[in-house]
PDB file of C-alpha atoms in Angstrom:
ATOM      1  CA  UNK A   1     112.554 108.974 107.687  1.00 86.00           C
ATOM      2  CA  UNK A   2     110.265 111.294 109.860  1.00 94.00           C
ATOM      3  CA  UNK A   3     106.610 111.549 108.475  1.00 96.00           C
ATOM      4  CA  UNK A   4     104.249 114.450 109.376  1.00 97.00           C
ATOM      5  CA  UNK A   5     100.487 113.878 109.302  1.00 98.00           C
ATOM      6  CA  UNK A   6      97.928 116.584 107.669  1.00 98.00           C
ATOM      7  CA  UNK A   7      94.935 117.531 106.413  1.00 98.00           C
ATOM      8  CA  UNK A   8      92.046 116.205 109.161  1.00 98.00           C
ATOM      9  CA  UNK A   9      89.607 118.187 110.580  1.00 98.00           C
ATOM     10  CA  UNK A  10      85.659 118.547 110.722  1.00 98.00           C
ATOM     11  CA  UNK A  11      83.716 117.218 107.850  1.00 98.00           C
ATOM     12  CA  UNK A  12      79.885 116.435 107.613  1.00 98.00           C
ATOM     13  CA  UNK A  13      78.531 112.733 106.457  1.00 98.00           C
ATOM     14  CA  UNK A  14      79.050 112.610 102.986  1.00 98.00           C
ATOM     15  CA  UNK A  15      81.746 115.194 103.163  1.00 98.00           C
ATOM     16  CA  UNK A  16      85.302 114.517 101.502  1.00 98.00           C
ATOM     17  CA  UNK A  17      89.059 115.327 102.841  1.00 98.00           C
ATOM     18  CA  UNK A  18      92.508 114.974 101.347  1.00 98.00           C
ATOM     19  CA  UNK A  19      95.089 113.978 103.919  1.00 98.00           C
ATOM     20  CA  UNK A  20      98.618 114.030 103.109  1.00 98.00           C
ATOM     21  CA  UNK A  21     101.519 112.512 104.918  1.00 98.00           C
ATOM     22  CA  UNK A  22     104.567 114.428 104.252  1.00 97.00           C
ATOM     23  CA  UNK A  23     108.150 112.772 104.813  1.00 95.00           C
ATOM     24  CA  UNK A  24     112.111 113.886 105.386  1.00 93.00           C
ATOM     25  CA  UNK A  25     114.863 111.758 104.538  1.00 84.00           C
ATOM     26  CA  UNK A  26     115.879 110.133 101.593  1.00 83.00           C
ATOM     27  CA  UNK A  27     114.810 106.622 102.017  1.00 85.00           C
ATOM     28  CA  UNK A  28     111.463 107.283 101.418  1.00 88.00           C
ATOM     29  CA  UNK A  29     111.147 106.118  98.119  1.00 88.00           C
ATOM     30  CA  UNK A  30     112.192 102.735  99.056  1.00 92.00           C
ATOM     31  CA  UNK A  31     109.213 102.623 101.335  1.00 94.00           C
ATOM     32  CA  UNK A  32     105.827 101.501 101.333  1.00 96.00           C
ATOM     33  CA  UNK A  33     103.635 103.841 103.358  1.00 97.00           C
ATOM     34  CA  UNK A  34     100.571 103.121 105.115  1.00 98.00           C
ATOM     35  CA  UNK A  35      97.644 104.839 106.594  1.00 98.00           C
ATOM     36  CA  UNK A  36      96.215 103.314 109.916  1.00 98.00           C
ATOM     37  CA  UNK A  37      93.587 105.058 112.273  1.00 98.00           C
ATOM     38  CA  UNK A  38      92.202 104.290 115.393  1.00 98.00           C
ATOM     39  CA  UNK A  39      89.349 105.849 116.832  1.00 97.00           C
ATOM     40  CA  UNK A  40      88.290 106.413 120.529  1.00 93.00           C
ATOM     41  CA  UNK A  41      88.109 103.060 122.665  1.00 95.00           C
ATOM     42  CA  UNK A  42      89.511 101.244 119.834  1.00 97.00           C
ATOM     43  CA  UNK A  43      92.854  99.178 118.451  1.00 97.00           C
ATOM     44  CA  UNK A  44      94.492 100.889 115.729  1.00 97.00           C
ATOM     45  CA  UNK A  45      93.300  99.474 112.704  1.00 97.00           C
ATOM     46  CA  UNK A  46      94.716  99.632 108.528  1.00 98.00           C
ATOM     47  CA  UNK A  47      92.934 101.654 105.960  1.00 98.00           C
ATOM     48  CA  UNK A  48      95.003 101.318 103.180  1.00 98.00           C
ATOM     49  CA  UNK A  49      98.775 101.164 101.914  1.00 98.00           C
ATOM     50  CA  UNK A  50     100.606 101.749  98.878  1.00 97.00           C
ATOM     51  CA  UNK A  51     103.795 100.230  97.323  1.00 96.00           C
ATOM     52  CA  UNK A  52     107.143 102.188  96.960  1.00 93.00           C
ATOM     53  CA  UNK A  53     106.595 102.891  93.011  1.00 92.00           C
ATOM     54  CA  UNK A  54     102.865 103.549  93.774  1.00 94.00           C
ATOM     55  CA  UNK A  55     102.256 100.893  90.915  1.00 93.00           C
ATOM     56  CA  UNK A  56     100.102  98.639  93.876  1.00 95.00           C
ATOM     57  CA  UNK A  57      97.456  99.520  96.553  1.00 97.00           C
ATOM     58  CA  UNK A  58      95.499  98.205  99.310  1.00 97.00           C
ATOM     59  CA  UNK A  59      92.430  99.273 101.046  1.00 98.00           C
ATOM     60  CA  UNK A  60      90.437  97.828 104.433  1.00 98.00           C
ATOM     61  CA  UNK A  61      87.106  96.515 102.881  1.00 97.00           C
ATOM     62  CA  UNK A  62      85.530  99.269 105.007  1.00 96.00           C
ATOM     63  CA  UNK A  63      87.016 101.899 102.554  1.00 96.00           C
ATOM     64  CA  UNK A  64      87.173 100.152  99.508  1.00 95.00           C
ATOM     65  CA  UNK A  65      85.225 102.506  97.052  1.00 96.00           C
ATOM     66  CA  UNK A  66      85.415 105.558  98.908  1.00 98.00           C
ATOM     67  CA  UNK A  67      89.128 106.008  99.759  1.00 98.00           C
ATOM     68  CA  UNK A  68      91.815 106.398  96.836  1.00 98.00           C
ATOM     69  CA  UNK A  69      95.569 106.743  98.485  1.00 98.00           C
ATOM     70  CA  UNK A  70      97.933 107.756  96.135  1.00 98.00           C
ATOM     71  CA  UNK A  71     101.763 109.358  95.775  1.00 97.00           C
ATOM     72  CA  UNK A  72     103.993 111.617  94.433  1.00 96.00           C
ATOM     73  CA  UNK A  73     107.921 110.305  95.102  1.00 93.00           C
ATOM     74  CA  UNK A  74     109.131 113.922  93.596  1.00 93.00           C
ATOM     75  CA  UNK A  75     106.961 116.026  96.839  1.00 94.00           C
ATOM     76  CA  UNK A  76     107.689 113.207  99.124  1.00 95.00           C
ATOM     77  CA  UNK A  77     104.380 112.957  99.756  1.00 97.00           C
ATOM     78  CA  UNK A  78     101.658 110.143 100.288  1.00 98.00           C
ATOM     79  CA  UNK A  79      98.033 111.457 100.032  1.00 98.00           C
ATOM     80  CA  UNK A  80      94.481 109.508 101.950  1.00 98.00           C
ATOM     81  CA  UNK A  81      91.810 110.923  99.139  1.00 98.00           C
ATOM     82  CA  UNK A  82      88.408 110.046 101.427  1.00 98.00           C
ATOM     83  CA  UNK A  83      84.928 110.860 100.246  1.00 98.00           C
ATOM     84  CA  UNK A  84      81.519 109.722 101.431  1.00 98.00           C
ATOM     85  CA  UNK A  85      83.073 110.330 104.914  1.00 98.00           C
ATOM     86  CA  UNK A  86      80.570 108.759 107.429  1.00 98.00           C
ATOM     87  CA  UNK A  87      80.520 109.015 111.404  1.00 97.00           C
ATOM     88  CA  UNK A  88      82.283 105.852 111.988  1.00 97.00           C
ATOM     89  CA  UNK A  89      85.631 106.893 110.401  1.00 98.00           C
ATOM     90  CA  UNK A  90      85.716 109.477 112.716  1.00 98.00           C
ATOM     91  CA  UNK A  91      89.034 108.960 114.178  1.00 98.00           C
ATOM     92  CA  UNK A  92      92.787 109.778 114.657  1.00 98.00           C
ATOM     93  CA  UNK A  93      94.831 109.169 111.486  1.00 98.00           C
ATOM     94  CA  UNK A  94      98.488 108.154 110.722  1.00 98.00           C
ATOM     95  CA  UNK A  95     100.620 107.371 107.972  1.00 98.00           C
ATOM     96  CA  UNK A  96     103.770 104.320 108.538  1.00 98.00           C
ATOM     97  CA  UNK A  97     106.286 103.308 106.277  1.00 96.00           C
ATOM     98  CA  UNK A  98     107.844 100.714 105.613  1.00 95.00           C
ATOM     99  CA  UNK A  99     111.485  99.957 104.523  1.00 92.00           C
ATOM    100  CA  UNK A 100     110.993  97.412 101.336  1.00 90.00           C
ATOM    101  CA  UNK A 101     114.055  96.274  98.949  1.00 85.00           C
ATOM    102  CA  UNK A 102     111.083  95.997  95.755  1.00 82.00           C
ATOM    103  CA  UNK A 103     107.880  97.250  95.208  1.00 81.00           C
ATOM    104  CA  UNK A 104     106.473  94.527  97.395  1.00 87.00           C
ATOM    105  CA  UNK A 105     103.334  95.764  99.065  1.00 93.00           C
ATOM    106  CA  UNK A 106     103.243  96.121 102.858  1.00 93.00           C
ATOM    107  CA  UNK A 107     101.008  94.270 105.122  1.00 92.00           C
ATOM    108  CA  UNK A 108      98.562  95.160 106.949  1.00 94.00           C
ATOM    109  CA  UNK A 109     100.300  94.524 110.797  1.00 94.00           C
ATOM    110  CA  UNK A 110     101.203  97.981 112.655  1.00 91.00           C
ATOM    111  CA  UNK A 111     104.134  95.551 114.093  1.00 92.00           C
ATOM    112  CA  UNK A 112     105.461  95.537 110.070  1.00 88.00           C
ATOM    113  CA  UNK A 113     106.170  99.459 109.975  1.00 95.00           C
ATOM    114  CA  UNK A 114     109.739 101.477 111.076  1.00 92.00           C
ATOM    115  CA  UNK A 115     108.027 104.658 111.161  1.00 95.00           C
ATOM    116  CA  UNK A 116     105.388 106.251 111.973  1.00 96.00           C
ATOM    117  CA  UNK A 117     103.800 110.248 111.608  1.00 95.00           C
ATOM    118  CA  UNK A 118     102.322 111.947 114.447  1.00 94.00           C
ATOM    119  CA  UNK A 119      98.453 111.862 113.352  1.00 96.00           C
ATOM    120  CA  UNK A 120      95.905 113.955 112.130  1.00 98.00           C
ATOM    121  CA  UNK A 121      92.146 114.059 113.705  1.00 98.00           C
ATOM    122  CA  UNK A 122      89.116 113.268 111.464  1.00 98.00           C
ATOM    123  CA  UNK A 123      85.998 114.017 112.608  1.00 98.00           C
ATOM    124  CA  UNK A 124      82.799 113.375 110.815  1.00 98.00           C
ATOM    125  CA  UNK A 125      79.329 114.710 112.387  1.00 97.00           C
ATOM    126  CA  UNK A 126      75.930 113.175 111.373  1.00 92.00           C
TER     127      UNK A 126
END
């Protein structure tokens, strides 16, 4: 599976974006996929993942409410819907799956994930 990060760019606080995380190969919808991020100085940190059907989601409490992630199995596509974009997510972004045999829902560890996307820059000015 080979995943390709898109969609970032420059948004102002308050601003929304739609990233997408587009993947080859055709074990991708046995995966869970992932979005972490990690901004400058900082560990790479979860933001939110979704199960293989799509049917179960999880968000970092700092996006809960403003994030939605979401798929389509038929594109091969994951999306990363984020509005009320603030400064602090300002970061570099990148989608991960994950191999699953169910629609178990991936954790939250980077160490958990076979592959990973290249990332995709957000930056959000005050």
């Amino acid at each position: 599976v080979q995943l390709q990060a898109s969609g970032g760019g420059l948004v102002q606080t308050g601003g929304s974006l739609r990233l997408s995380c587009a993947a080859t190969g055709r074990l991708f919808s046995r995966c869970g996929v992932a979005w972490f991020r990690q901004a400058p100085g900082k560990e790479r940190e979860f933001v939110s993942v979704i199960s293989r059907s799509g049917g179960s989601t999880s968000y970092a409490d700092f996006v809960k409410g403003r994030f939605t992630i979401s798929r389509d199995n038929a594109k091969n596509t994951v999306y990363l819907q984020m509005n009320s974009l603030k400064p602090e997510d300002t970061a570099i972004y990148y989608c991960a799956a994950k191999s699953v045999i169910s629609s178990v829902l991936p954790g939250p560890e980077r160490r958990g994930y076979d592959y990973w996307g290249q990332g995709t820059l957000v930056t959000v000015s005050s």
